[in-house]
PDB file of N, CA and C in Angstrom:
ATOM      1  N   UNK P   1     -59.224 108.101  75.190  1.00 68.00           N
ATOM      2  CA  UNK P   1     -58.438 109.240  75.692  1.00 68.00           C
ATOM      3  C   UNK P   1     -59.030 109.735  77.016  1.00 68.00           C
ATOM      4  N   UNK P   2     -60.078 109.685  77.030  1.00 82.00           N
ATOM      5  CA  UNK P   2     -61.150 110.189  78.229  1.00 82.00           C
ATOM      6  C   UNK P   2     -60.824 109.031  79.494  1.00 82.00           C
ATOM      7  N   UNK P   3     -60.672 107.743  78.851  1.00 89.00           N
ATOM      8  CA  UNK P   3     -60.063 107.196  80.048  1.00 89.00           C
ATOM      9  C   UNK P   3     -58.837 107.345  81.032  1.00 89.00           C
ATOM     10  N   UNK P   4     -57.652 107.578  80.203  1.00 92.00           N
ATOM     11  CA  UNK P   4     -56.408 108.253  80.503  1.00 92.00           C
ATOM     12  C   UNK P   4     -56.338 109.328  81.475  1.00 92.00           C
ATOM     13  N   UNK P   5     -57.113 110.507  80.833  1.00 96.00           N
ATOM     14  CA  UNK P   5     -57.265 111.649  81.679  1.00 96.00           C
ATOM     15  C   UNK P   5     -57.949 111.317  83.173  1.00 96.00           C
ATOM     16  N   UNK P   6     -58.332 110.806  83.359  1.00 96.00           N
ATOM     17  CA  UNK P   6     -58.915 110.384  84.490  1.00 96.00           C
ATOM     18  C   UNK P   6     -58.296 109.967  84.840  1.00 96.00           C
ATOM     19  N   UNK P   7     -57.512 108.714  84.577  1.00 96.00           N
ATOM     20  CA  UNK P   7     -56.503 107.629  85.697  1.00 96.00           C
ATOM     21  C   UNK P   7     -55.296 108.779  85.681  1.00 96.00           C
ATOM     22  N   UNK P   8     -55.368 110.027  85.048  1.00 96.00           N
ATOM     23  CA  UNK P   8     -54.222 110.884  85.224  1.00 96.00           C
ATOM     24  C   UNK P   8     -54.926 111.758  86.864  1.00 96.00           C
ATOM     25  N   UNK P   9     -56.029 111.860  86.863  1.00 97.00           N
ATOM     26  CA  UNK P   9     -56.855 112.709  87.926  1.00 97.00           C
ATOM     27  C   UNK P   9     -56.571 111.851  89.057  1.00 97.00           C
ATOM     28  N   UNK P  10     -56.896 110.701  89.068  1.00 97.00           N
ATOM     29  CA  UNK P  10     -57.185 109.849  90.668  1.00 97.00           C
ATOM     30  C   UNK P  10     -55.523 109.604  90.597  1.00 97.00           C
ATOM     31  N   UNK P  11     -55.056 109.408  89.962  1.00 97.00           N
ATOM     32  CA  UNK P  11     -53.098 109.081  90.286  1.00 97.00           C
ATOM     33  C   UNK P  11     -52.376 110.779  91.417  1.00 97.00           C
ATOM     34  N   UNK P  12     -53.025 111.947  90.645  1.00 97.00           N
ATOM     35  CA  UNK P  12     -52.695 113.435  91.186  1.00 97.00           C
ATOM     36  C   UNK P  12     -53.672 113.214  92.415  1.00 97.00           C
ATOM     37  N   UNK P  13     -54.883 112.611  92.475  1.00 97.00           N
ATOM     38  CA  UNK P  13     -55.457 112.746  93.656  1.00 97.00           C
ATOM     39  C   UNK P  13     -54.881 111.809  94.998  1.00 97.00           C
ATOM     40  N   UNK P  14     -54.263 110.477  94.134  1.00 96.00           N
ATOM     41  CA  UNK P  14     -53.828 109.483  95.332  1.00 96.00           C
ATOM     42  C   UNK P  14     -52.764 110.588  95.777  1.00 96.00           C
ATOM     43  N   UNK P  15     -51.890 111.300  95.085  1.00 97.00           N
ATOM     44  CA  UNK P  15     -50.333 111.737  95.219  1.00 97.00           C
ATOM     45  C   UNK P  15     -50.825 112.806  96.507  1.00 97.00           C
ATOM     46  N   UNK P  16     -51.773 113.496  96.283  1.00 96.00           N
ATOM     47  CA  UNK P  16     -52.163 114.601  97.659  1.00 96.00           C
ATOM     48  C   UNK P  16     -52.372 113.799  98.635  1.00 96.00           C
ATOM     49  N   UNK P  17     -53.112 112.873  98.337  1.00 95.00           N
ATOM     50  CA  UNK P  17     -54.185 112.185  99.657  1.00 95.00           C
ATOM     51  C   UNK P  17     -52.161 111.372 100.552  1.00 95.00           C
ATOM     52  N   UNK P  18     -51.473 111.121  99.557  1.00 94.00           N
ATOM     53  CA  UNK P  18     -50.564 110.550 100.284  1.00 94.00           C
ATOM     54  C   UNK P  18     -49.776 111.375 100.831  1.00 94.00           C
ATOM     55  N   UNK P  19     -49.578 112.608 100.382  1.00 94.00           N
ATOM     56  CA  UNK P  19     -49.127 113.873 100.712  1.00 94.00           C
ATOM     57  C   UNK P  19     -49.718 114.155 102.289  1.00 94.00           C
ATOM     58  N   UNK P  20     -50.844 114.364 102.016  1.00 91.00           N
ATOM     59  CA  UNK P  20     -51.551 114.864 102.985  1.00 91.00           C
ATOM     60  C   UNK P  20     -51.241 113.534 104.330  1.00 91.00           C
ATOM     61  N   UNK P  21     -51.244 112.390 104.283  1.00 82.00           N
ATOM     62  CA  UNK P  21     -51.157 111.485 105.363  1.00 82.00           C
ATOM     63  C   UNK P  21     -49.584 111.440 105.618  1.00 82.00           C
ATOM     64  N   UNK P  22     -48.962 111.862 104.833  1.00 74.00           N
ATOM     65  CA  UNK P  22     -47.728 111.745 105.461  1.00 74.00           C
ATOM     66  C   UNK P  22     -46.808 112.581 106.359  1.00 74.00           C
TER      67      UNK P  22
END
């Protein structure tokens, strides 16, 4: 479960970082 939550964190983090470059 602890893995999940995480690939849920860096997926919300790619989504800003792509946010942010676009």
């Amino acid at each position: 479960m602890a893995k999940v939550r995480l690939v849920d964190q860096i997926k919300r983090i790619m989504k800003m970082m792509m946010d942010s470059v676009t």
